[in-house]
Structure formats: structure tokens, C-alpha cells
Amino acid sequence: MKKHVKNILRILDEHYEKEVPCFLNYTTPFELLVATILSAQCTDDRVNIVTENLFKRYPDANSFAQASLDELEMSIKSTGFYKNKAKNIIKTAQIIVDKYNNTVPTTIEELTTLYGVGRKTANVIRGNIYKIPSVVVDTHVKRISIRWGFTLNTDPTLIEFDLMNILPEEHWIRYNTQVIMHGRAICTARSPKCQECMFNINCPFGLLKLYENMPDEVRQCVDKGHMY
């Protein structure tokens, strides 16, 4: 496993930038917190479209804390699940103002007590704002980590701990952004481009796909242990 992980991380660094900016647009820690809450079951591109005007209308935690629920719902409707998201954003803004003096907290324990904030959102904040080594498990990281054989779990929290156990800490933050780029470009959910993937000989999922797509005569040689 150590050799397998080392090979994957080497190829990631060879093909994707080590310092990849966050895919969500923000200028303050609280804006990133709001954007990440909105990103649940929504694409980053859609969130960025919505927050462009949203952050002009609500420039800080105070303005979100005092926002009209109905108006905020309408402003974020296109991100989906907007009723729950609006409630969570307002309640979280109120806590940030009243309890944390307008400062987004740093610890996983404090962050996950905020409304609409789970470990994924907390780790986005910790990694991007405070540069605390954190593993973010989004849909791309979950899918591709399973395909690479890094985890046998499907629960994001368990996957997070599995990755923390096998990835060097200095890779924790960039692993997420690099894997997102790979997931968008090649290792997609429905039609992964295994034949053109730079990881195919290091990827159990990719090797299986390549095997399944081999001509019969080639597959027979492989089955017999012969080189073709």
C-alpha cells in the first residue's frame, strides 16, 4: 500500500498543480463558509454564480445574521435545498457574530457545531483558510479513492480517517483539489476515460475496465498469464 500510495501521489504531482486555489470564490473566511454550505448537492460553478451577487447583498456575517429568511431563500434557490440552507446560514451567522465575535472558528469541534457544517465543510475551512492539514472528502475524493483501492468504506467520515492513515500529512490539503481536477477531466462518475488515464496501471478499477474492454484473444492471453 505504501508503494501504491507513493506512485499515485507522484503522478498527481506530475500532472496537477500542487498549489490549486479553492474552486469556490470568496474573499473572507465567512464567505467561504457560506459558499461551502451552499455547495452541498450543488456544483461549484452554480455556487459561484449565486454568490457573486449574494456577497454584494450580504457583505458580512452581521448582514447574514439579520437577513430575511424569505429573501435569502429566493437568493439561493438555484443551489437546491434552499430552505434548509437559508435557515442554516442565518443561524450560523448569528452564532459567528454572538459567540465568536465575527471570527470563523478553527477547530473541527467548533466548526461542526455550526448549522449546516459537517466534517467536509469544516475541513474546507481549516485547509483553505487556516492551512491546517485536513482531508476533504467530497464526491470526487470518495469515488476515486475507492477506485484506487485506498479505502473499502463508503461513509465519508470513515474514508477521511482511512486517507489520513495512508496519505502523508503534507499531501492532505492538495489531495482534494488534485483529485477534483482528475475527477472532472478523466475519472468521471459515469464514463471514466480509463484508456487515456495516466493512472490506469496503478488503478484497480482502471485495470479491470481495460481488461473488460480487451478483444477476446487478448483477454485469453492475459488469463493464461502470457504477454500479448
Tab-separated table of C-alpha atoms in Angstrom:
chain	number	residue	atom	x	y	z
A	1	MET	CA	0.000	0.000	0.000
A	2	LYS	CA	2.833	2.426	0.802
A	3	LYS	CA	4.322	1.933	-2.659
A	4	HIS	CA	0.888	2.203	-4.278
A	5	VAL	CA	0.125	5.477	-2.451
A	6	LYS	CA	3.558	6.859	-3.308
A	7	ASN	CA	3.035	6.132	-7.006
A	8	ILE	CA	-0.420	7.745	-7.055
A	9	LEU	CA	0.789	10.890	-5.278
A	10	ARG	CA	3.802	11.158	-7.590
A	11	ILE	CA	1.581	11.005	-10.665
A	12	LEU	CA	-0.830	13.538	-9.157
A	13	ASP	CA	2.030	15.983	-8.618
A	14	GLU	CA	3.345	15.373	-12.137
A	15	HIS	CA	0.020	16.136	-13.820
A	16	TYR	CA	-1.742	18.592	-11.497
A	17	GLU	CA	-0.561	21.721	-9.740
A	18	LYS	CA	0.489	21.363	-6.112
A	19	GLU	CA	-0.999	24.724	-5.151
A	20	VAL	CA	-4.514	24.688	-6.585
A	21	PRO	CA	-6.810	27.513	-5.436
A	22	CYS	CA	-10.169	26.652	-3.946
A	23	PHE	CA	-12.837	26.104	-6.597
A	24	LEU	CA	-15.290	28.282	-4.661
A	25	ASN	CA	-14.955	32.057	-4.973
A	26	TYR	CA	-14.599	34.006	-1.731
A	27	THR	CA	-12.763	36.948	-0.192
A	28	THR	CA	-13.284	36.294	3.533
A	29	PRO	CA	-13.392	33.188	5.739
A	30	PHE	CA	-17.107	33.679	6.348
A	31	GLU	CA	-17.803	33.896	2.613
A	32	LEU	CA	-16.052	30.552	2.112
A	33	LEU	CA	-18.127	29.089	4.951
A	34	VAL	CA	-21.350	30.246	3.278
A	35	ALA	CA	-20.211	29.082	-0.160
A	36	THR	CA	-19.333	25.633	1.181
A	37	ILE	CA	-22.713	25.303	2.891
A	38	LEU	CA	-24.341	26.193	-0.434
A	39	SER	CA	-22.204	23.650	-2.297
A	40	ALA	CA	-23.979	20.670	-0.722
A	41	GLN	CA	-25.642	18.760	-3.591
A	42	CYS	CA	-24.715	21.623	-5.932
A	43	THR	CA	-21.889	22.301	-8.372
A	44	ASP	CA	-19.146	24.786	-7.534
A	45	ASP	CA	-19.889	26.669	-10.762
A	46	ARG	CA	-23.516	27.207	-9.753
A	47	VAL	CA	-22.499	28.324	-6.260
A	48	ASN	CA	-20.049	30.841	-7.716
A	49	ILE	CA	-22.790	32.290	-9.936
A	50	VAL	CA	-25.108	32.678	-6.938
A	51	THR	CA	-22.521	34.101	-4.521
A	52	GLU	CA	-21.357	36.773	-6.965
A	53	ASN	CA	-24.488	38.812	-6.187
A	54	LEU	CA	-25.193	37.234	-2.795
A	55	PHE	CA	-21.999	38.549	-1.218
A	56	LYS	CA	-22.703	42.025	-2.537
A	57	ARG	CA	-26.119	41.983	-0.898
A	58	TYR	CA	-24.847	40.390	2.315
A	59	PRO	CA	-21.214	41.517	2.725
A	60	ASP	CA	-20.506	40.040	6.165
A	61	ALA	CA	-21.746	37.787	8.957
A	62	ASN	CA	-23.787	40.599	10.517
A	63	SER	CA	-25.814	41.134	7.365
A	64	PHE	CA	-26.491	37.395	7.004
A	65	ALA	CA	-27.472	37.190	10.670
A	66	GLN	CA	-30.104	39.881	10.129
A	67	ALA	CA	-31.281	38.643	6.737
A	68	SER	CA	-34.914	37.958	5.942
A	69	LEU	CA	-35.379	34.203	5.629
A	70	ASP	CA	-37.728	34.541	2.642
A	71	GLU	CA	-35.396	36.889	0.781
A	72	LEU	CA	-32.340	34.717	1.421
A	73	GLU	CA	-34.227	31.643	0.227
A	74	MET	CA	-35.018	33.348	-3.060
A	75	SER	CA	-31.412	34.493	-3.458
A	76	ILE	CA	-30.018	30.957	-3.144
A	77	LYS	CA	-32.923	28.968	-4.613
A	78	SER	CA	-30.994	27.687	-7.630
A	79	THR	CA	-28.464	25.874	-5.400
A	80	GLY	CA	-31.125	23.385	-4.282
A	81	PHE	CA	-32.339	22.541	-0.756
A	82	TYR	CA	-32.547	26.301	-0.373
A	83	LYS	CA	-34.952	26.344	2.578
A	84	ASN	CA	-32.635	24.354	4.841
A	85	LYS	CA	-29.556	26.142	3.523
A	86	ALA	CA	-31.066	29.565	4.204
A	87	LYS	CA	-32.014	28.614	7.774
A	88	ASN	CA	-28.579	27.152	8.422
A	89	ILE	CA	-26.740	30.172	7.028
A	90	ILE	CA	-28.717	32.628	9.136
A	91	LYS	CA	-28.331	30.561	12.331
A	92	THR	CA	-24.626	30.038	11.689
A	93	ALA	CA	-24.131	33.746	11.026
A	94	GLN	CA	-25.832	34.570	14.314
A	95	ILE	CA	-23.520	32.189	16.187
A	96	ILE	CA	-20.443	33.610	14.451
A	97	VAL	CA	-21.491	37.127	15.470
A	98	ASP	CA	-22.652	36.402	19.018
A	99	LYS	CA	-20.307	33.642	20.150
A	100	TYR	CA	-17.170	34.051	18.048
A	101	ASN	CA	-17.011	37.842	17.622
A	102	ASN	CA	-17.353	37.673	13.827
A	103	THR	CA	-14.469	35.197	13.516
A	104	VAL	CA	-14.864	31.765	11.923
A	105	PRO	CA	-13.537	29.205	14.445
A	106	THR	CA	-10.625	26.897	13.660
A	107	THR	CA	-11.242	23.590	15.415
A	108	ILE	CA	-13.195	20.720	13.925
A	109	GLU	CA	-15.241	20.516	17.114
A	110	GLU	CA	-16.284	24.169	16.999
A	111	LEU	CA	-16.949	24.226	13.280
A	112	THR	CA	-19.161	21.136	13.302
A	113	THR	CA	-21.426	22.689	15.947
A	114	LEU	CA	-22.434	25.328	13.388
A	115	TYR	CA	-25.639	24.762	11.434
A	116	GLY	CA	-25.133	23.101	8.049
A	117	VAL	CA	-21.471	22.372	8.772
A	118	GLY	CA	-20.204	18.792	8.723
A	119	ARG	CA	-16.669	17.473	8.626
A	120	LYS	CA	-16.316	18.171	4.902
A	121	THR	CA	-17.190	21.856	5.270
A	122	ALA	CA	-15.099	22.152	8.430
A	123	ASN	CA	-12.063	20.696	6.674
A	124	VAL	CA	-12.518	23.034	3.699
A	125	ILE	CA	-12.294	25.966	6.120
A	126	ARG	CA	-9.386	24.521	8.079
A	127	GLY	CA	-7.350	23.725	4.985
A	128	ASN	CA	-8.064	26.772	2.821
A	129	ILE	CA	-8.313	29.483	5.469
A	130	TYR	CA	-6.103	28.323	8.301
A	131	LYS	CA	-3.767	25.998	6.343
A	132	ILE	CA	-4.319	23.245	8.893
A	133	PRO	CA	-3.658	19.842	7.265
A	134	SER	CA	-7.114	18.436	6.564
A	135	VAL	CA	-8.617	15.791	4.295
A	136	VAL	CA	-11.769	16.881	2.467
A	137	VAL	CA	-13.937	14.026	1.239
A	138	ASP	CA	-16.260	15.257	-1.487
A	139	THR	CA	-17.914	13.186	-4.198
A	140	HIS	CA	-14.750	13.073	-6.352
A	141	VAL	CA	-12.457	12.098	-3.489
A	142	LYS	CA	-14.904	9.423	-2.351
A	143	ARG	CA	-15.301	7.894	-5.829
A	144	ILE	CA	-11.665	7.972	-6.869
A	145	SER	CA	-10.201	6.905	-3.523
A	146	ILE	CA	-12.404	3.819	-3.688
A	147	ARG	CA	-11.359	3.157	-7.292
A	148	TRP	CA	-7.687	3.435	-6.343
A	149	GLY	CA	-8.180	0.954	-3.520
A	150	PHE	CA	-7.323	3.497	-0.815
A	151	THR	CA	-10.449	2.606	1.162
A	152	LEU	CA	-13.139	-0.044	1.359
A	153	ASN	CA	-15.573	2.325	3.062
A	154	THR	CA	-18.356	4.402	1.530
A	155	ASP	CA	-19.063	6.667	4.506
A	156	PRO	CA	-17.215	9.996	4.006
A	157	THR	CA	-16.066	10.217	7.625
A	158	LEU	CA	-14.578	6.715	7.546
A	159	ILE	CA	-12.946	7.488	4.199
A	160	GLU	CA	-11.455	10.640	5.715
A	161	PHE	CA	-9.815	8.661	8.503
A	162	ASP	CA	-8.628	5.964	6.070
A	163	LEU	CA	-6.955	8.632	3.924
A	164	MET	CA	-5.404	10.305	6.956
A	165	ASN	CA	-3.841	6.965	7.849
A	166	ILE	CA	-2.223	6.326	4.462
A	167	LEU	CA	-1.523	9.781	2.982
A	168	PRO	CA	1.482	11.831	4.143
A	169	GLU	CA	0.212	14.881	6.018
A	170	GLU	CA	1.862	17.280	3.580
A	171	HIS	CA	-0.441	15.919	0.848
A	172	TRP	CA	-3.719	16.185	2.766
A	173	ILE	CA	-4.772	19.617	1.524
A	174	ARG	CA	-3.717	19.290	-2.105
A	175	TYR	CA	-5.013	15.719	-2.460
A	176	ASN	CA	-8.575	17.044	-2.545
A	177	THR	CA	-8.049	19.716	-5.190
A	178	GLN	CA	-5.868	17.497	-7.383
A	179	VAL	CA	-8.374	14.640	-7.225
A	180	ILE	CA	-11.230	17.020	-8.064
A	181	MET	CA	-9.362	18.106	-11.192
A	182	HIS	CA	-8.711	14.492	-12.136
A	183	GLY	CA	-12.334	13.555	-11.449
A	184	ARG	CA	-13.648	16.330	-13.643
A	185	ALA	CA	-11.251	15.721	-16.533
A	186	ILE	CA	-10.835	11.938	-16.686
A	187	CYS	CA	-12.137	9.815	-13.796
A	188	THR	CA	-15.758	10.880	-14.130
A	189	ALA	CA	-18.584	9.097	-12.355
A	190	ARG	CA	-20.431	7.642	-15.341
A	191	SER	CA	-17.940	7.377	-18.199
A	192	PRO	CA	-14.364	7.353	-16.894
A	193	LYS	CA	-11.711	7.654	-19.597
A	194	CYS	CA	-9.640	4.716	-18.350
A	195	GLN	CA	-7.842	4.095	-21.651
A	196	GLU	CA	-6.309	7.574	-21.625
A	197	CYS	CA	-5.809	7.808	-17.852
A	198	MET	CA	-2.284	8.319	-16.522
A	199	PHE	CA	-3.174	6.153	-13.521
A	200	ASN	CA	-4.538	3.111	-15.354
A	201	ILE	CA	-1.709	0.693	-14.499
A	202	ASN	CA	-1.853	1.826	-10.858
A	203	CYS	CA	-5.642	1.744	-10.559
A	204	PRO	CA	-7.523	-1.486	-9.724
A	205	PHE	CA	-10.716	-0.048	-11.197
A	206	GLY	CA	-8.927	1.106	-14.353
A	207	LEU	CA	-7.157	-2.223	-14.849
A	208	LEU	CA	-10.479	-4.041	-14.583
A	209	LYS	CA	-12.059	-1.691	-17.136
A	210	LEU	CA	-9.133	-2.148	-19.518
A	211	TYR	CA	-9.402	-5.924	-19.120
A	212	GLU	CA	-13.153	-5.873	-19.785
A	213	ASN	CA	-12.609	-3.874	-22.982
A	214	MET	CA	-9.852	-6.104	-24.378
A	215	PRO	CA	-10.511	-8.165	-27.521
A	216	ASP	CA	-11.258	-11.793	-26.699
A	217	GLU	CA	-7.912	-13.081	-27.951
A	218	VAL	CA	-6.010	-10.573	-25.811
A	219	ARG	CA	-8.082	-11.392	-22.732
A	220	GLN	CA	-7.389	-15.100	-23.253
A	221	CYS	CA	-3.650	-14.437	-23.272
A	222	VAL	CA	-3.938	-12.387	-20.087
A	223	ASP	CA	-5.990	-15.135	-18.428
A	224	LYS	CA	-3.241	-17.634	-19.237
A	225	GLY	CA	-0.589	-15.316	-17.854
A	226	HIS	CA	1.011	-14.700	-21.248
A	227	MET	CA	2.276	-11.402	-22.541
A	228	TYR	CA	0.453	-10.241	-25.667
